[in-house]
Short mmCIF file of C-alpha atoms in Angstrom, two decimals:
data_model
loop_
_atom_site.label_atom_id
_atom_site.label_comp_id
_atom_site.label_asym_id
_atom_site.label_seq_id
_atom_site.Cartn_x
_atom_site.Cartn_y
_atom_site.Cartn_z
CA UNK A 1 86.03 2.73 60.42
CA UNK A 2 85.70 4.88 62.67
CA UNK A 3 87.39 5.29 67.18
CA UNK A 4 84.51 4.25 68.92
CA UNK A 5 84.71 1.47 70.83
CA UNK A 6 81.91 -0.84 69.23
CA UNK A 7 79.48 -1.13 71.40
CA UNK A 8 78.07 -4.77 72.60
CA UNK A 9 74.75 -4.27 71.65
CA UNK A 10 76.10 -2.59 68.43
CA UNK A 11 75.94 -3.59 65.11
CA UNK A 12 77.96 -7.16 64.32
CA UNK A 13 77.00 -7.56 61.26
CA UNK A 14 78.29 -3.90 60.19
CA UNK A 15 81.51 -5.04 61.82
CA UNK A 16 82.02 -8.10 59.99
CA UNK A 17 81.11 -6.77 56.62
CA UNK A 18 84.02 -4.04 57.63
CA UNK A 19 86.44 -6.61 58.28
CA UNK A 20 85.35 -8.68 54.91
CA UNK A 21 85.68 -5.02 53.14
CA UNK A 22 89.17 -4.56 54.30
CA UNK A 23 90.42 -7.99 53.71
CA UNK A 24 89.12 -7.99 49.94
CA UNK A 25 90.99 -4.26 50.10
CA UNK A 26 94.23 -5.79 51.06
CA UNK A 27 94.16 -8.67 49.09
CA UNK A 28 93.47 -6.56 45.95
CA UNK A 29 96.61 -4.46 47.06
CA UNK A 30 98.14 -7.89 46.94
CA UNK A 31 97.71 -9.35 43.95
CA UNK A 32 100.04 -8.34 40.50
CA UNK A 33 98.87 -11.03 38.21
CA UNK A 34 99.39 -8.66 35.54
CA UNK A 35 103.30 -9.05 36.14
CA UNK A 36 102.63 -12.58 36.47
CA UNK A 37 100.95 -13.49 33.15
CA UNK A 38 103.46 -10.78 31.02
CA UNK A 39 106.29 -12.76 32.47
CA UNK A 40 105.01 -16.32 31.34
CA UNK A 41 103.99 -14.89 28.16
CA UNK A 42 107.22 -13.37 27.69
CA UNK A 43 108.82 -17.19 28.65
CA UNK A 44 106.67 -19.02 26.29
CA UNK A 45 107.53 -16.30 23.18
CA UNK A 46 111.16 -16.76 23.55
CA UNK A 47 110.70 -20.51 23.79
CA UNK A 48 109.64 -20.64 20.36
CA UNK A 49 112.92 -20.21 18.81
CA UNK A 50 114.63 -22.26 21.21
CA UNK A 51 112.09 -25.16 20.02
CA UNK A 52 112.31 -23.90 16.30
CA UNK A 53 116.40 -24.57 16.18
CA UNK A 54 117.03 -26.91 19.09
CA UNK A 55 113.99 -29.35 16.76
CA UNK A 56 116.07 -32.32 15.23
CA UNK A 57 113.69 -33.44 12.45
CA UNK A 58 115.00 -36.83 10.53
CA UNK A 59 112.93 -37.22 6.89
CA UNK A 60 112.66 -40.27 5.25
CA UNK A 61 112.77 -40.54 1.13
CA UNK A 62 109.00 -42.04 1.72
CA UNK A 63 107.93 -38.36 3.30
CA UNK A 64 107.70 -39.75 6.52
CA UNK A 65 109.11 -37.60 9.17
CA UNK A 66 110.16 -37.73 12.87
CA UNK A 67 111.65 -35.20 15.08
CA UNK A 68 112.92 -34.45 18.58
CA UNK A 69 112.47 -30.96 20.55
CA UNK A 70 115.31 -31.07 22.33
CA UNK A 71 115.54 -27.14 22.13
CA UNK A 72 112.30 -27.45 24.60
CA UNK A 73 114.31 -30.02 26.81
CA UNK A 74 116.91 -27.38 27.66
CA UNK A 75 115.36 -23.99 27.68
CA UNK A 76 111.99 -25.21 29.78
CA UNK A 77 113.35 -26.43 33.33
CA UNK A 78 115.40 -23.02 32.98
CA UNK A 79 113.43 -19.85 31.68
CA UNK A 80 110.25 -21.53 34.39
CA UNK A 81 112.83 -21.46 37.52
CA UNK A 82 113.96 -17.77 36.36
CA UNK A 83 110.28 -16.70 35.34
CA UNK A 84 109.13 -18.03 38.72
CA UNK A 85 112.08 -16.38 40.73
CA UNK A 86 110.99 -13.30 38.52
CA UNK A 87 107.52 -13.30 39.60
CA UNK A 88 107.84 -13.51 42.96
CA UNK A 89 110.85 -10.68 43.67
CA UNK A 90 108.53 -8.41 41.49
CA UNK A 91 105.48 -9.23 43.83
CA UNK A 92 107.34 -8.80 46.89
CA UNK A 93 108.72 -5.75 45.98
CA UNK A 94 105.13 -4.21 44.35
CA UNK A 95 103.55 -5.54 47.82
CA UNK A 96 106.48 -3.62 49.99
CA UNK A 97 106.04 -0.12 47.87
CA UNK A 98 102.36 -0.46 48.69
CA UNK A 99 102.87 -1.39 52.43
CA UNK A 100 101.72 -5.04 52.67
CA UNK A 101 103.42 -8.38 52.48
CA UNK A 102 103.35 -10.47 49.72
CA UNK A 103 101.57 -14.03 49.29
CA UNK A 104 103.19 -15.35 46.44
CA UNK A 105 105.95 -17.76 47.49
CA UNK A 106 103.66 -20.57 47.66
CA UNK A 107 103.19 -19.51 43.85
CA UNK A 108 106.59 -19.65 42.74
CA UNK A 109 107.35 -22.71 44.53
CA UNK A 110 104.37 -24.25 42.92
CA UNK A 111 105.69 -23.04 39.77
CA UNK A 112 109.57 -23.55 39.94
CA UNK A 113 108.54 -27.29 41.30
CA UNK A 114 106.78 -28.07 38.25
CA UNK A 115 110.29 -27.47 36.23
CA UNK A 116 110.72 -31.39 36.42
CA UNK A 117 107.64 -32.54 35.59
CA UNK A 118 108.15 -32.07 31.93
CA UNK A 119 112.14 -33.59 31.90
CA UNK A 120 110.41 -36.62 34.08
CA UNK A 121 107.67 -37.35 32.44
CA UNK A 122 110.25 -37.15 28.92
CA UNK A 123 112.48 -39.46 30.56
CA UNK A 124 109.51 -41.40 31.45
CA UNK A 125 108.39 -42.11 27.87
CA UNK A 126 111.71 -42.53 26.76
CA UNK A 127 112.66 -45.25 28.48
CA UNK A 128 109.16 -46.68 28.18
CA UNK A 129 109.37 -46.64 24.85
CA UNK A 130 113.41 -48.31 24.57
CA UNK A 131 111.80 -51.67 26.67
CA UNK A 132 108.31 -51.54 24.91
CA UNK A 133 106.62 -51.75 21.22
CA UNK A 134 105.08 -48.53 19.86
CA UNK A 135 101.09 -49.63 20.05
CA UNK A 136 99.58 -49.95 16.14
CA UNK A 137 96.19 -48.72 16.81
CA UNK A 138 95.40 -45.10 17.88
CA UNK A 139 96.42 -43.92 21.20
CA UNK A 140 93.65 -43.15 23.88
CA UNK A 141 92.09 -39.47 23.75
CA UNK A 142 93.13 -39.19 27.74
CA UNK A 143 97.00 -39.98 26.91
CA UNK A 144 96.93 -36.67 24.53
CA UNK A 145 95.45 -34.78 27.43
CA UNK A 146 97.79 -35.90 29.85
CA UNK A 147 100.61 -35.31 27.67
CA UNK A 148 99.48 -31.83 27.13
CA UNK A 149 99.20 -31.59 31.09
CA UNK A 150 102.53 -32.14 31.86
CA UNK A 151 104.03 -29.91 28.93
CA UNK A 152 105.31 -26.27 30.40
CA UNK A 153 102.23 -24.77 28.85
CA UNK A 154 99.80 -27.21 30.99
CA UNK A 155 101.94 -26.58 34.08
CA UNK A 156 101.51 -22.81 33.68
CA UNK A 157 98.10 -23.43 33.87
CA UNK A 158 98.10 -25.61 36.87
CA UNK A 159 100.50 -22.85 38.71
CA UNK A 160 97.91 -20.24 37.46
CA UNK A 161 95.29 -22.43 39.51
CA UNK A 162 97.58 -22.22 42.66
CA UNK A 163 97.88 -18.36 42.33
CA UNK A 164 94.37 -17.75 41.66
CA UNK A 165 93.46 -19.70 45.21
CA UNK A 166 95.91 -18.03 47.09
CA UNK A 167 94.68 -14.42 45.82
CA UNK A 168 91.43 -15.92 46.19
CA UNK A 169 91.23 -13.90 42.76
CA UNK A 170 87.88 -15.18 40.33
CA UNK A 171 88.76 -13.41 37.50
CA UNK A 172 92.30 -14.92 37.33
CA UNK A 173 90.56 -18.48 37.75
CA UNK A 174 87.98 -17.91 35.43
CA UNK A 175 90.84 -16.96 32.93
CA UNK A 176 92.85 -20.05 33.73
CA UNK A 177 89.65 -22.09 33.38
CA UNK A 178 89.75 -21.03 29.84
CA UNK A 179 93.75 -20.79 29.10
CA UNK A 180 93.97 -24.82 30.20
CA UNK A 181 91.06 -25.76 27.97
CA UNK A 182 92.71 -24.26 25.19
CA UNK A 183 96.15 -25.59 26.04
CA UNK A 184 95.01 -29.28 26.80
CA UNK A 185 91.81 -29.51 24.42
CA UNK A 186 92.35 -27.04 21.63
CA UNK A 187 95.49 -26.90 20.85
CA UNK A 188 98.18 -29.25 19.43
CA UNK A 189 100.80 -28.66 21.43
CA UNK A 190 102.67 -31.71 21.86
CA UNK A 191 102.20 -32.35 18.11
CA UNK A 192 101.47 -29.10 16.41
CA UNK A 193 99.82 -28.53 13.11
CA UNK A 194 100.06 -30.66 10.30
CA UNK A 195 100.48 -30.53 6.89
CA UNK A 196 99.71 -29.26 4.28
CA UNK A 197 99.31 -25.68 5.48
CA UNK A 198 102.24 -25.90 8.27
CA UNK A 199 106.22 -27.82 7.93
CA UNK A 200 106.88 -29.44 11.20
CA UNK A 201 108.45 -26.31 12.56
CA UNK A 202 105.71 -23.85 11.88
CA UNK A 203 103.18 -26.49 12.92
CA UNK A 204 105.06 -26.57 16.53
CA UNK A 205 105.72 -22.67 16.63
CA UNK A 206 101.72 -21.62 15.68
CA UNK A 207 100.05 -23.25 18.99
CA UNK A 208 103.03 -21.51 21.19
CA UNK A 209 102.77 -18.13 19.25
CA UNK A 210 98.72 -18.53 20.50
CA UNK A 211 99.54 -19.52 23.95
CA UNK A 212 101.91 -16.24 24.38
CA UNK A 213 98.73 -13.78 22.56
CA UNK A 214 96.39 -15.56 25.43
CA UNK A 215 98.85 -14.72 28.17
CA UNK A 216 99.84 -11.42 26.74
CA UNK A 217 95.98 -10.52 26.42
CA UNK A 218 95.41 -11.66 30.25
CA UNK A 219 98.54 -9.43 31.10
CA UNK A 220 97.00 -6.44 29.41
CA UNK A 221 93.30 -7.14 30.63
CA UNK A 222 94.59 -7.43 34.35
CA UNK A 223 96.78 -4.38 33.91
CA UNK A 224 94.04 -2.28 32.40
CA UNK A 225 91.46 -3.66 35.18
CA UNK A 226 93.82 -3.27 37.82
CA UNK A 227 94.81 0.60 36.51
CA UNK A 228 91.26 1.08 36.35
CA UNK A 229 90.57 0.29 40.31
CA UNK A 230 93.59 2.37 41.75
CA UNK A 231 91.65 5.48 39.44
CA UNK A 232 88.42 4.76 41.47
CA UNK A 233 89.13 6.62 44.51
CA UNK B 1 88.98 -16.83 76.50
CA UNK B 2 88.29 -20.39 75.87
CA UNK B 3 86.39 -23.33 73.90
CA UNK B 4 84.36 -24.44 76.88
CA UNK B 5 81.44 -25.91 76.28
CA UNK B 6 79.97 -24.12 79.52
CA UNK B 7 81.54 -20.61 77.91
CA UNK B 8 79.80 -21.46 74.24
CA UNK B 9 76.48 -21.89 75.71
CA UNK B 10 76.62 -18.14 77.44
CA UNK B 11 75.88 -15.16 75.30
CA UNK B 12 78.40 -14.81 72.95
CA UNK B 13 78.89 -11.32 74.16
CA UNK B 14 80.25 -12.48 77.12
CA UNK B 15 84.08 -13.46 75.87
CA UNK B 16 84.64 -11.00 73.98
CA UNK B 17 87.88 -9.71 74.52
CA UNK B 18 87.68 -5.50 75.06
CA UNK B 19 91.20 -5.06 73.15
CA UNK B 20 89.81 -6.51 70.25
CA UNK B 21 86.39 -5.75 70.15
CA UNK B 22 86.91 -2.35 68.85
CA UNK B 23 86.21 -1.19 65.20
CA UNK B 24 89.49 0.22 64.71
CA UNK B 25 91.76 -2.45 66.17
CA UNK B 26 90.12 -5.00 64.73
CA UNK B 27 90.38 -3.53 61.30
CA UNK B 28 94.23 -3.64 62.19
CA UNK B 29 94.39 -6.81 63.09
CA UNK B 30 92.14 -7.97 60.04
CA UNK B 31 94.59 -5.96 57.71
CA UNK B 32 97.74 -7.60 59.38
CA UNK B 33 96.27 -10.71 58.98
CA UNK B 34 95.59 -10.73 55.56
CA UNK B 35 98.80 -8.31 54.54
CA UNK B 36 101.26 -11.17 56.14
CA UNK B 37 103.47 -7.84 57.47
CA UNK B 38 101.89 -3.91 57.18
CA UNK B 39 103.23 -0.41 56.88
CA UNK B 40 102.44 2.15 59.14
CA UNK B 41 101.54 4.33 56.29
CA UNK B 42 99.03 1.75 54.39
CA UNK B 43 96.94 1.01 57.62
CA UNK B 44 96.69 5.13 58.74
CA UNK B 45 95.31 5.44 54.93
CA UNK B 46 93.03 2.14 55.31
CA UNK B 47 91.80 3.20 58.30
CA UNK B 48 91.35 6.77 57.74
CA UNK B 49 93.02 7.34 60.63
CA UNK B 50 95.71 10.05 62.53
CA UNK B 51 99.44 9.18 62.85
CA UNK B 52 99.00 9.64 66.31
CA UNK B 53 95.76 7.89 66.66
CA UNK B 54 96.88 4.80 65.18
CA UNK B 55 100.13 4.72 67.14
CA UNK B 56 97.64 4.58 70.69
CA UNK B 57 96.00 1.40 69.03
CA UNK B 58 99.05 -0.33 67.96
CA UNK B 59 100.59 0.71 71.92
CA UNK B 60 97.07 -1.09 72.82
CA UNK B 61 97.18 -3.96 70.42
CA UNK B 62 101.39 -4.32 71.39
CA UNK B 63 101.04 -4.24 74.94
CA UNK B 64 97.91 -6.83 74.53
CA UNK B 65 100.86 -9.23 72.67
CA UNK B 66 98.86 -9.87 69.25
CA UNK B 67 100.73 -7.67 67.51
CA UNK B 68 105.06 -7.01 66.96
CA UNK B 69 105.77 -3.54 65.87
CA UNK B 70 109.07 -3.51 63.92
CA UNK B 71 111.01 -0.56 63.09
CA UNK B 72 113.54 0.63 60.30
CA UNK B 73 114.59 2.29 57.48
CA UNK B 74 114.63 1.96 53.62
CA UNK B 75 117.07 4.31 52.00
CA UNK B 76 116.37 7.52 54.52
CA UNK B 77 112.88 6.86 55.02
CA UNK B 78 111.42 5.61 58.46
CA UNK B 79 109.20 2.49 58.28
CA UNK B 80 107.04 0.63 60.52
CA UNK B 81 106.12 -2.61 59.71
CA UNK B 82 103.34 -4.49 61.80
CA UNK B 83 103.18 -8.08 62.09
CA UNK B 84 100.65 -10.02 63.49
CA UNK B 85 101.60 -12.92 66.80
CA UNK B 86 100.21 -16.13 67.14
CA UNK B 87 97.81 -14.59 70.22
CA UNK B 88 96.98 -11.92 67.60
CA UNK B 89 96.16 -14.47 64.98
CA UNK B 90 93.81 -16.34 67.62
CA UNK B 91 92.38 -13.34 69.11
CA UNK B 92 91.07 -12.55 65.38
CA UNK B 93 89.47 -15.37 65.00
CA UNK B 94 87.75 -15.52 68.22
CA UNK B 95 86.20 -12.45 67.88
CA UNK B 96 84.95 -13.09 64.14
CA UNK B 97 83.22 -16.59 65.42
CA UNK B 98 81.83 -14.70 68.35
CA UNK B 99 80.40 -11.90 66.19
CA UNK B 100 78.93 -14.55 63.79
CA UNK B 101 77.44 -16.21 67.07
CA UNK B 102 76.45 -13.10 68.23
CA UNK B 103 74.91 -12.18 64.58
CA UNK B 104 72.87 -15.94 64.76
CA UNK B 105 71.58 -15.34 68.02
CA UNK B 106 70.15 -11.52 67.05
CA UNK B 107 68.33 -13.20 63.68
CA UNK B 108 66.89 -15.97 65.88
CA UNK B 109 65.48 -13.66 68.33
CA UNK B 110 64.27 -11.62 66.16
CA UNK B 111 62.38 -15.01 64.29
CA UNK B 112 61.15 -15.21 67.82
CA UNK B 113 63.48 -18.45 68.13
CA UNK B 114 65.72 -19.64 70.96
CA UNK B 115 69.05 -20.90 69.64
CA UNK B 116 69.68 -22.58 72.83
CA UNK B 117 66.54 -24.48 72.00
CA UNK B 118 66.13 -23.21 75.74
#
C-alpha cells in the first residue's frame, strides 16, 4: 500500500485484491487453532481416567457384562466449560499481543453450549429406556451415529466446524472433516472395543487414547505450519 | 451516498466517497474490519507506513466518523486501539461494491459491451 490517493481511473481490481490480501493477513494473525486443538486434546487425555475409575461394570456368572460411565457423566459438562473458557482467554490474549481483536467467542460459546448435550441426551435415553422395552433385533446403523454425535468427542467436532467458519480457516475444516469421520464412523466410542483383545475398560480407553493422538497431531501440525508462516517474512 | 436506483445506474465512480477511496485508508478500514479492534503498532507495520503518517489518516478517517480511536495503557506502554463505527462499517462496504461495479463495467467495455444494455 502505498499514500497516493487512488486515482478514479486507477486500478480497482489492484485495490480489491489489496484489501482481500490484508484481510486473509489479519485473519491469519487471528487464528490460534494450535492452542485450540492442544487444549481439547489435553481434555479428552485426562478424561480417560476419569472414565476408566468413575466405569461401574456389573458381571454376571454367565460372562455377560454391563456397565455405566458415570466417570464421563461428571468430568464432561466440566473440563468442556473450562477447556472452552481456556480457549478463548488464550485467543484473546494471543490476538491483543499481536494487535488485533479476537473472533473466538462465538467459538467458545458454541463449545461451552454443547456441555449439555451429552447429560441431555443421557437423561434422554434413560428415561426412555425406564418406560420402554429394550428392542430384540439390532439397532439402526443411524442411532450409533447419532449417539456418537452427541458424545463430547462428536461435539468437539461440531465446535471445530464453528471455529473453522469463523476463521474462515480450510485447513482446520479439512482436518475436522476427517477428525468427525473417525469419531462418528471409525471409532467405537460409545461402546469401545470388544473382546477378546480388550476388557471393557481398555476397550473404552483405546478409541479416547486415538482421539487425543488426532488432536495432539492437529495441535502440532498447526503449530509447526503456523511457526513456519511468521518465519516467511 | 445512497441505494438509489437513479444513483446505481450512474458510473459507479460517481459515489465514491473521497475519504475512503484512498489505498491507505481503506486498507485501515479493511484491517479494522476484519481485526474487530487494532493496534496502532500492527496497522503502521501492515501498512508499511510512518507513525506520523498513519496518525494524518486515522485524524482523516476520525473526523469522517467511521472510525473511534481509543487510547491507553498496558503496564507502562502507550496503546492505541482503533475500532471501526457503524458509518465506518457501511462506508467499507460501499466502496468494495462500487469497486466491483466499477471492475464489471471496465471488463464489459473492454468486451465492447454496455452493461447498461444502453
Amino acid at each position: 500500500m502505498t499514500t497516493d490517493t487512488a486515482s478514479v481511473g486507477g486500478d480497482p481490481r489492484r485495490l480489491l485484491s489489496d484489501v482481500r490480501a490484508l484481510a486473509h493477513r489479519v485473519r491469519l494473525d487471528q487464528r490460534m487453532t494450535w492452542a485450540a486443538l492442544l487444549v481439547l486434546a489435553a481434555a479428552t487425555l485426562v478424561a480417560i481416567p476419569f472414565d476408566w475409575f468413575g466405569m461401574r461394570v456389573d458381571c454376571r456368572p454367565d460372562g455377560g457384562c454391563t456397565y455405566a460411565r458415570r466417570g464421563m457423566l461428571f468430568y464432561w459438562p466440566a473440563a468442556m466449560v473450562l477447556a472452552y473458557a481456556t480457549i478463548a482467554v488464550l485467543y484473546v490474549r494471543a490476538a491483543r499481543a499481536r494487535g488485533v481483536g479476537a473472533r473466538v467467542l462465538p467459538y467458545a460459546i458454541t463449545g461451552a453450549a454443547t456441555t449439555v448435550v451429552f447429560p441431555a441426551a443421557w437423561l434422554a435415553v434413560n428415561l426412555y429406556f425406564r418406560s420402554n422395552p429394550y428392542p430384540d433385533q439390532p439397532l439402526p446403523y443411524w442411532f450409533f451415529v447419532l449417539d456418537r454425535l452427541v458424545m463430547p468427542w462428536g461435539m468437539i467436532g461440531v465446535a471445530l466446524l464453528v471455529l473453522a467458519w469463523l476463521e474462515r480457516n480450510t485447513a482446520l475444516a479439512l482436518f475436522t472433516g476427517g477428525y468427525l469421520a473417525l469419531v462418528l464412523l471409525v471409532l467405537p466410542m460409545s461402546d469401545g472395543f470388544g473382546p477378546p483383545h480388550f476388557g471393557i475398560r481398555a476397550g473404552m480407553a483405546v478409541p479416547q487414547l486415538i482421539v487425543g493422538a488426532v488432536l495432539l497431531l492437529g495441535a502440532a501440525g498447526f503449530a509447526l505450519a503456523d511457526r513456519r508462516r511468521r518465519r516467511t517474512p | 451516498m445512497t441505494d438509489a436506483p437513479e444513483q446505481d445506474a450512474a458510473h459507479p465512480v460517481v459515489g465514491l466517497d473521497d475519504v475512503v477511496h484512498q489505498r491507505v485508508r481503506l486498507g485501515i478500514l479493511t484491517v479494522a474490519h476484519e481485526a474487530r479492534r487494532v493496534e496502532f503498532g500492527y496497522l503502521r507495520t501492515q501498512l508499511d507506513l510512518t507513525a506520523g503518517n498513519l496518525s494524518k489518516h486515522l485524524s482523516v478517517l476520525e473526523e469522517g466518523g467511521l472510525i473511534e480511536v481509543e487510547k491507553g495503557y498496558e503496564g507502562r506502554r502507550g496503546r492505541t486501539w482503533i475500532t471501526l463505527t457503524g458509518a465506518g462499517t457501511t462506508a467499507l462496504a460501499d466502496e468494495i461494491r462500487r469497486l466491483k461495479l466499477l471492475i464489471t463495467r471496465v471488463e464489459a467495455t473492454v468486451a465492447g459491451e454496455d452493461p447498461a444494455g444502453r
